[in-house]
Short mmCIF file of C-alpha atoms in Angstrom, two decimals:
data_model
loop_
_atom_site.label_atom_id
_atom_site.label_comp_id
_atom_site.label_asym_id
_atom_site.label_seq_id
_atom_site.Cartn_x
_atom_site.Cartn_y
_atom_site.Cartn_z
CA UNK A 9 88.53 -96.51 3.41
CA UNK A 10 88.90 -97.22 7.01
CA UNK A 11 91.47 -94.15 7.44
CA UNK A 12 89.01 -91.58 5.65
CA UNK A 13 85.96 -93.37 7.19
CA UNK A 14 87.98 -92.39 10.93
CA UNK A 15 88.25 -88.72 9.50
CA UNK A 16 84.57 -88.70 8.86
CA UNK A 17 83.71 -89.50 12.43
CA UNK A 18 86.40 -87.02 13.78
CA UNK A 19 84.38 -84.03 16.13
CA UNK A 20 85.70 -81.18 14.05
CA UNK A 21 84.31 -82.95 10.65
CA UNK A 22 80.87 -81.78 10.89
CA UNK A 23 82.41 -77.88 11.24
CA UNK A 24 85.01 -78.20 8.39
CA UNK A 25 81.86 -79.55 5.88
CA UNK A 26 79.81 -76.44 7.05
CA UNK A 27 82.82 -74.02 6.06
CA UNK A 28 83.12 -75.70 2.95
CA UNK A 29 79.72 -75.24 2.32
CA UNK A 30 79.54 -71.57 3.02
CA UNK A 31 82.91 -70.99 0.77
CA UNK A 32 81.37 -72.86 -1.99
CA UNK A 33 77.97 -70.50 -1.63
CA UNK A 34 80.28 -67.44 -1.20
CA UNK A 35 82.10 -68.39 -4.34
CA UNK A 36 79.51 -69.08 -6.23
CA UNK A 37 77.82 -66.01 -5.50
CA UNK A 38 80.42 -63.86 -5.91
CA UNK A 39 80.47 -65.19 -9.57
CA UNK A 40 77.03 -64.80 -10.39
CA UNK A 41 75.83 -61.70 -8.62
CA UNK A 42 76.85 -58.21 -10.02
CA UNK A 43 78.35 -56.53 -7.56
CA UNK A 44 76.84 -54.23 -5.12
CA UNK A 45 77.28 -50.83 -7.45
CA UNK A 46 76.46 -52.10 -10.38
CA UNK A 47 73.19 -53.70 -8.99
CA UNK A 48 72.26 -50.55 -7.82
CA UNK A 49 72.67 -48.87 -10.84
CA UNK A 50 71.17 -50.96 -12.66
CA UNK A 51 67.98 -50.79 -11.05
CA UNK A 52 68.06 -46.93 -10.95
CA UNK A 53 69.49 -46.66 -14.47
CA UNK A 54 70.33 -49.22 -16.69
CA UNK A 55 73.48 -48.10 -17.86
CA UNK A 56 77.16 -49.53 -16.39
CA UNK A 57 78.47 -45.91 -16.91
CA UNK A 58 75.87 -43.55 -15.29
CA UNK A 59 77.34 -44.06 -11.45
CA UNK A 60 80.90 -42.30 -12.63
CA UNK A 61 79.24 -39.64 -14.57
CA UNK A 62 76.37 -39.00 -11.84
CA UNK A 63 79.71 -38.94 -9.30
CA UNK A 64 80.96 -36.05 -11.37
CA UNK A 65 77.57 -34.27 -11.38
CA UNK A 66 77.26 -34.73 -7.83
CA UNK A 67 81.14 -33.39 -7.00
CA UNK A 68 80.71 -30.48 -9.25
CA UNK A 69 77.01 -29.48 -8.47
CA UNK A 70 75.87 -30.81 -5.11
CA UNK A 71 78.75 -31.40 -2.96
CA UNK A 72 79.41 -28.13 -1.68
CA UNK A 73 76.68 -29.04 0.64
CA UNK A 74 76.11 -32.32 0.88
CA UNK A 75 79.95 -33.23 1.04
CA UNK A 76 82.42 -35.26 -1.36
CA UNK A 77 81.13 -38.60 -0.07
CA UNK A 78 77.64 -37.03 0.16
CA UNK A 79 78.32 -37.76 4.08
CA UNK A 80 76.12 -34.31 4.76
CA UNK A 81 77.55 -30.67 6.51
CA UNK A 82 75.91 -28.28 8.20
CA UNK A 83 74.46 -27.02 5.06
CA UNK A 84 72.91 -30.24 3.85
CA UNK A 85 71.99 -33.44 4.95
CA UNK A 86 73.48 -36.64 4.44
CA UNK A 87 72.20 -38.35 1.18
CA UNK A 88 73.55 -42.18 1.98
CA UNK A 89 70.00 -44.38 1.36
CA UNK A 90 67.96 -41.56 0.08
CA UNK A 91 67.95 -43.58 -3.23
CA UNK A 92 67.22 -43.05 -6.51
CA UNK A 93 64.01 -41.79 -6.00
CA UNK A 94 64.39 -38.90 -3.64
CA UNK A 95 66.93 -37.31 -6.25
CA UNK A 96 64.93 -37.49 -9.13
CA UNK A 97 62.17 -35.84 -7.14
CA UNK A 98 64.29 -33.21 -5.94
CA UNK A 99 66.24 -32.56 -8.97
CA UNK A 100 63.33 -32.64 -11.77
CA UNK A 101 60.66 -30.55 -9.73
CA UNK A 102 64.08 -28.25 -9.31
CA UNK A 103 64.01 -27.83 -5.63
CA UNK A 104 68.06 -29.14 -5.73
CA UNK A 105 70.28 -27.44 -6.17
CA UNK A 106 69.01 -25.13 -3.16
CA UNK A 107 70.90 -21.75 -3.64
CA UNK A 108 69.34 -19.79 -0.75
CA UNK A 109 68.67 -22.71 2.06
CA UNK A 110 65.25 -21.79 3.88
CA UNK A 111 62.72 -23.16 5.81
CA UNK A 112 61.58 -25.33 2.70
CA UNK A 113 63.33 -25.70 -0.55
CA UNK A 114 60.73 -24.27 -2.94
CA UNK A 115 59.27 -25.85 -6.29
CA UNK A 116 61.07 -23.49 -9.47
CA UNK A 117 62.64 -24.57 -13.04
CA UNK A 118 64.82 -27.48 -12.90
CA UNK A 119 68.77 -25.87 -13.23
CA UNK A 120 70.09 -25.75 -16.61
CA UNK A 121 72.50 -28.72 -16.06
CA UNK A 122 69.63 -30.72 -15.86
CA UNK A 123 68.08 -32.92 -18.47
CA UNK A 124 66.75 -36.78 -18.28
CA UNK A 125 70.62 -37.80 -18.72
CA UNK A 126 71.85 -35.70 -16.12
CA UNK A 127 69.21 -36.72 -13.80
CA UNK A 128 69.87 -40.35 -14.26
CA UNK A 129 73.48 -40.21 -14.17
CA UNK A 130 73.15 -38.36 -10.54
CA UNK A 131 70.50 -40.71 -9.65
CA UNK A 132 72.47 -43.57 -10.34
CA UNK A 133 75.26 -42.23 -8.36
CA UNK A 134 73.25 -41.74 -5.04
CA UNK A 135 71.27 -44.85 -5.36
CA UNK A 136 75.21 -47.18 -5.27
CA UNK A 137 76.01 -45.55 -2.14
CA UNK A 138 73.67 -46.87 -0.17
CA UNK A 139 70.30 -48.24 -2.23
CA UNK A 140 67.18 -46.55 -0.86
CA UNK A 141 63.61 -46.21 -2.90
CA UNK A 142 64.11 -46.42 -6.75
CA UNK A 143 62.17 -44.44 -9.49
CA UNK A 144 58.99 -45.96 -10.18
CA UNK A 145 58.14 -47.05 -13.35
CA UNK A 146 55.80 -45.92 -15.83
CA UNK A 147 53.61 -48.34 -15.07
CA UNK A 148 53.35 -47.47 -11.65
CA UNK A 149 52.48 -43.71 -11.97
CA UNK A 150 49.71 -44.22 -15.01
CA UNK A 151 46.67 -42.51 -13.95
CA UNK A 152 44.73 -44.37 -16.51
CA UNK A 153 45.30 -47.59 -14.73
CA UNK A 154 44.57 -46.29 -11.28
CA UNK A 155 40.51 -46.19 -9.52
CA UNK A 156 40.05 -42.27 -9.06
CA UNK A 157 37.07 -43.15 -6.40
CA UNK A 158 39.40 -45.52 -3.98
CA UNK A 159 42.12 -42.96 -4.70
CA UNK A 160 40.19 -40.13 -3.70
CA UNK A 161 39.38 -41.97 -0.46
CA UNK A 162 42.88 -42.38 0.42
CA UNK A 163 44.09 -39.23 -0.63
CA UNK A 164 40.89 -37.59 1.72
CA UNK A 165 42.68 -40.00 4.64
CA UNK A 166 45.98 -39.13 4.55
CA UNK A 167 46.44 -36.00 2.77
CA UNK A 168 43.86 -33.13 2.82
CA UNK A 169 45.33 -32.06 6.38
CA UNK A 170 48.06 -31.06 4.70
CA UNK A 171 47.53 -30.63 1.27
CA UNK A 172 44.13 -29.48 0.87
CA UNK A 173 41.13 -31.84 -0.36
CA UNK A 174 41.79 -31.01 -3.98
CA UNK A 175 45.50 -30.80 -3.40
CA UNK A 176 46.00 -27.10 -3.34
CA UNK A 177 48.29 -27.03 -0.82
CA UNK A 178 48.49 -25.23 2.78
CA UNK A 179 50.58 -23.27 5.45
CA UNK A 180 52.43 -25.73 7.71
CA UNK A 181 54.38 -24.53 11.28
CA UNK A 182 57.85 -22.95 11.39
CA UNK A 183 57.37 -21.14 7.84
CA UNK A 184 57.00 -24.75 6.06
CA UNK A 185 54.70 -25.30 3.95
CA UNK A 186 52.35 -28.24 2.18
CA UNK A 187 52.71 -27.53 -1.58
CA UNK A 188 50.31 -27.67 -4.17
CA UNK A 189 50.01 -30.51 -5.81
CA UNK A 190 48.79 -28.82 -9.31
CA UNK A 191 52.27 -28.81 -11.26
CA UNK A 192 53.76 -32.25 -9.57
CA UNK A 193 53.71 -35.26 -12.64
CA UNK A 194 52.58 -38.70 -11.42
CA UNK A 195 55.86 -39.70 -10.98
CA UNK A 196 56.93 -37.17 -8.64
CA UNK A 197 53.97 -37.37 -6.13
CA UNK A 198 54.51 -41.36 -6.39
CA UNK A 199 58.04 -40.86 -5.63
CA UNK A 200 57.42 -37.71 -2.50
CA UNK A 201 54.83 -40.55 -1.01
CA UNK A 202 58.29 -42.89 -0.69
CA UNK A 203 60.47 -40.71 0.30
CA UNK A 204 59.08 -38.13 2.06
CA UNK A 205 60.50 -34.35 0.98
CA UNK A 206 60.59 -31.27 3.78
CA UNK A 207 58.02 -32.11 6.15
CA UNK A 208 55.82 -35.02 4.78
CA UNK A 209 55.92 -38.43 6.48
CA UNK A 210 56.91 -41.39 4.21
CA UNK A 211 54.19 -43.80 2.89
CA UNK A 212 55.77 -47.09 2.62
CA UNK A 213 54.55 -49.52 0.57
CA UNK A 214 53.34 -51.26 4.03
CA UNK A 215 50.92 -48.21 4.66
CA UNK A 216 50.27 -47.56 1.14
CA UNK A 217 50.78 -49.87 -1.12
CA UNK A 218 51.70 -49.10 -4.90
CA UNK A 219 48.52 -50.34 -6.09
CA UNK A 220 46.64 -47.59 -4.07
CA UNK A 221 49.45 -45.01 -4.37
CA UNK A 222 48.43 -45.62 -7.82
CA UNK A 223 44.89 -44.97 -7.00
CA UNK A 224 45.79 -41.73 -5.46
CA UNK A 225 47.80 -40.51 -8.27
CA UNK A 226 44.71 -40.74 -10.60
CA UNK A 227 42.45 -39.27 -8.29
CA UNK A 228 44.63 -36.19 -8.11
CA UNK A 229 45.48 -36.17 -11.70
CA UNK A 230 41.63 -36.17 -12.41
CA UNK A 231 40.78 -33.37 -10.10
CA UNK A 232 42.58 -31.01 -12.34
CA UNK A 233 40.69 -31.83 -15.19
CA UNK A 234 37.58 -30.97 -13.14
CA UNK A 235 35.70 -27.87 -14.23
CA UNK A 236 34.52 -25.19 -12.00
CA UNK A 237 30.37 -24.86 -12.09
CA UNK A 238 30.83 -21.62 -10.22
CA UNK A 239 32.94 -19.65 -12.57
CA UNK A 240 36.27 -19.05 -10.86
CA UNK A 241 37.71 -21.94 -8.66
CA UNK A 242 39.25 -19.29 -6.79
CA UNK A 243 42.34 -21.54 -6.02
CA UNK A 244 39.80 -24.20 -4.28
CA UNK A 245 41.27 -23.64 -1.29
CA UNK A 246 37.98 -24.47 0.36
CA UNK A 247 35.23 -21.79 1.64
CA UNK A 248 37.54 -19.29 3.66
CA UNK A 249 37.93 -17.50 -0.09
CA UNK A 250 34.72 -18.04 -1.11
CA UNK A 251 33.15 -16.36 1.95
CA UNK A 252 35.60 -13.61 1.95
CA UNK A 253 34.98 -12.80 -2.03
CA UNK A 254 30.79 -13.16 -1.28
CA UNK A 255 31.36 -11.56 1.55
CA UNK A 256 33.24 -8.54 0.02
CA UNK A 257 31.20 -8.89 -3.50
CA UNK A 258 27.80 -8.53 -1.18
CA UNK A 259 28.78 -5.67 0.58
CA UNK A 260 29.71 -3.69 -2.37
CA UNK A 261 26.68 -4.83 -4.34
CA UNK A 262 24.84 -3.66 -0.88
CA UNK A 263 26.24 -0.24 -0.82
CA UNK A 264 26.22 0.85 -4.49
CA UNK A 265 21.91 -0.27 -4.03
CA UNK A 266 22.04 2.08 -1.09
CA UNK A 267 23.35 4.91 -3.08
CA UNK A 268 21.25 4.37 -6.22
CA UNK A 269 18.08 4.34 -4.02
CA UNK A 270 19.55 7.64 -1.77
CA UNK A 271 20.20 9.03 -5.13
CA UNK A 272 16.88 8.61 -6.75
CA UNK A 273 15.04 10.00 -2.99
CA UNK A 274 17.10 12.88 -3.08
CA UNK A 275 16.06 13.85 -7.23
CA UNK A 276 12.21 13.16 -5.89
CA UNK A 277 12.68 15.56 -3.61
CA UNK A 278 14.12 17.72 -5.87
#
């Protein structure tokens, strides 16, 4: 007792019980925790299998751009943290793959490699490299759940310079371009508010939070179901058209009165 009792009060004791410590934490960790790729799969996916298939996706589809480690090229950028998220926006609203690179990659039909499988797989992939923002879920896209009015607030705060105040989109600088908002599903707009696509910032749960991105997802969602009391909405793109089309419909109503009334003068005459 005396001999381990000396050990105990020995300067370096303290240190060697902290290292002990920290192994014993390390080990147990290491045990119990799924390792780093397989966490992130899991949370973009599910399935222990979709990060290998996604890799072949990505080697066979994407990385002639983005390179075999999706480290980026000249051609694309690097895709290390983008997450989960920024994929399945890309990929499902078809803007990837890009086969003419532009200004901005443009919205068109999804390529016909992709399906909800294929999408996850690649999703999966991109998300173990590096974790980044992860698909929402469906609860956190449901317009039925979300307050239209405080959505329409935010969305009037942070959007309509861009976007329009109904979401119909607008010219940007440098041939870029705000799109529409009109074909984009709930998840998609939740998912370009995290991760920011072509020239829109990124609206972190700290600025937004889901709760209101939530908001703003039904309060776009519901415009669309709006009717038109005029007649034509005439894109809604705000009063520029409908001053040039009452504008150009005036005019001609103006000069085919002027000809009917000429016309009629010149038979009294007659």
């Amino acid at each position: 007792m005396t001999r381990i009792t000396a050990r105990r009060r020995h300067p370096l004791a303290r240190y060697a019980v902290l290292l002990l410590a920290l192994g014993l934490v390390g080990g147990f960790y290491t045990l119990l925790a799924p390792s780093g790729e397989r966490a992130d799969a899991a949370i973009a996916s599910g399935r222990a299998d979709d990060v290998a298939e996604g890799k072949k996706l990505f080697e066979q589809s994407c990385s002639s751009c983005h390179g075999m480690n999706a480290e980026g090229t000249a051609q694309g950028p690097t895709l290390v943290g983008v997450g989960a998220a920024a994929v399945d926006f890309q990929v499902s609203s078809g803007r990837m793959p890009l086969a003419n690179p532009g200004a901005q990659a443009p919205r068109k039909p999804p390529a016909p490699w992709v399906n909800g499988d294929t999408i996850r797989q690649l999703s999966a992939y991109i998300q173990s490299l590096g974790g980044g923002p992860t698909v929402p879920t469906a609860e956190q896209v449901d317009p039925a759940k979300g307050n239209k009015a405080r959505g329409g607030e935010l969305f009037r705060a942070n959007c309509i310079q861009c976007h329009n105040f109904v979401g119909s989109g607008g010219a940007l600088t440098q041939g870029k371009y705000a799109p529409p908002l009109d074909q984009a599903s709930p998840a998609q707009i939740y998912e370009a508010m995290i991760t920011g696509p072509q020239a829109m910032p990124v609206f972190n749960d700290s600025i937004i939070t889901p709760e209101e991105k939530r908001d703003m997802i039904a309060y776009i969602v519901g415009v669309r179901e709006e009717p038109n009391p005029g007649g034509a909405g005439l894109g809604r793109i705000g009063p520029v058209t409908e001053g040039l089309v009452a504008w150009i419909v005036g005019i001609s109503l103006l000069a085919l009165a002027a000809i009917w009334i000429t016309a009629k003068k010149r038979q009294a005459h007659q």
